[in-house]
């Protein structure tokens, strides 16, 4: 069976297109009482972006904190807070921030129309009801969260996305000016998430012409952004993220993401930097790309944390291996159907111990 792939319904792209947000939201307001909720990364609380958020009468800005990557408990609390604000649901939920904030906006929009806890829906196609109209506005580029059908959450038992067609944004606003102020190291880590999406998609056994077309374009854009001194690099990085997300949507990621999830679950290491830490040790699997990645690190003077597993005890290491091994499609994409014969617990343990 071929996947029948749900895409974002509306996309606006261009420098300054954030100014069109009010028009876009107005189309969803049926009456004067209708309101929008803006979930905005609190890094912008004291900045100029705040005054540009088009807040109308009953609209509400809620600052979200992403020091920790999104948790189901946080999503549930935000959804409850919004329900407590009004008897009616908001006309739109707008997420303004990096991958974490966009994922929070996706999850909250789902939890406004679906009963119970977001932890009940971690998995594939468990969501029953369509979400509130939801809009994603990236302020960091690389994750592809703006185009994906998942919102990655840490729950009581697992770190797993709410994967569903209802998760996909109804609208995204891609304004390259919004990513200009991101700290250089964070821009690099999140940008490398995109680069690694392309490497894992293009080198995977699930590859097909759809994923290849998007993956190659995204890979070229990443190289231009991180290896050449090019103009318009924010525009290019934003499109790389979009295309990288489209590439993996129709294929899969691979070894780096599987191992990075283990690091994230046990040590709380964030997705972008976690991928970079892992990728530097995958020269046996993606030799040319790892070499190129090191060139990019050198050019941008990036120093990765080392020895991150030094303090990890044997139990924690076992847990990391469990978390990585659960992600079977990633391993199968990377190594083929009989991947279990080559990727043993011992091999994963020795990779983790090198990091
Ligand atoms: P992030 O959203 O976690 O943000 C990282 C840091 O950058 C935060 O401190 C944030 O406040 C700050 N920041 C964001 N934009 C900024 C700006 N313009 N200026 C200054 N600071 C800014 O980072 P990310 O790498 O974009 O997202 C990682 C998250 O995305 C993880 O939670 C991961 O699980 C998730 N993810 C989701 C998908 C998906 O398909 N849904 C895919 C990959 C990753
Ligand atoms: Zn990723």
PDB file of C-alpha atoms and ligand atoms in Angstrom, residues 143 193 197 253 257 271 275, ligand 2:
ATOM      1  CA  UNK A 143      13.225  20.272  11.955  1.00  0.00           C
ATOM      2  CA  UNK A 193      18.729  18.296  11.769  1.00  0.00           C
ATOM      3  CA  UNK A 197      17.148  14.172   7.511  1.00  0.00           C
ATOM      4  CA  UNK A 253      15.097   8.822   8.968  1.00  0.00           C
ATOM      5  CA  UNK A 257      17.781   9.712  14.751  1.00  0.00           C
ATOM      6  CA  UNK A 271      17.005  16.957  19.252  1.00  0.00           C
ATOM      7  CA  UNK A 275      21.743  14.507  16.344  1.00  0.00           C
TER       8      UNK A 275
HETATM    9 ZN1  LIG B   2      15.171  15.355  13.089  1.00  0.00          ZN
END
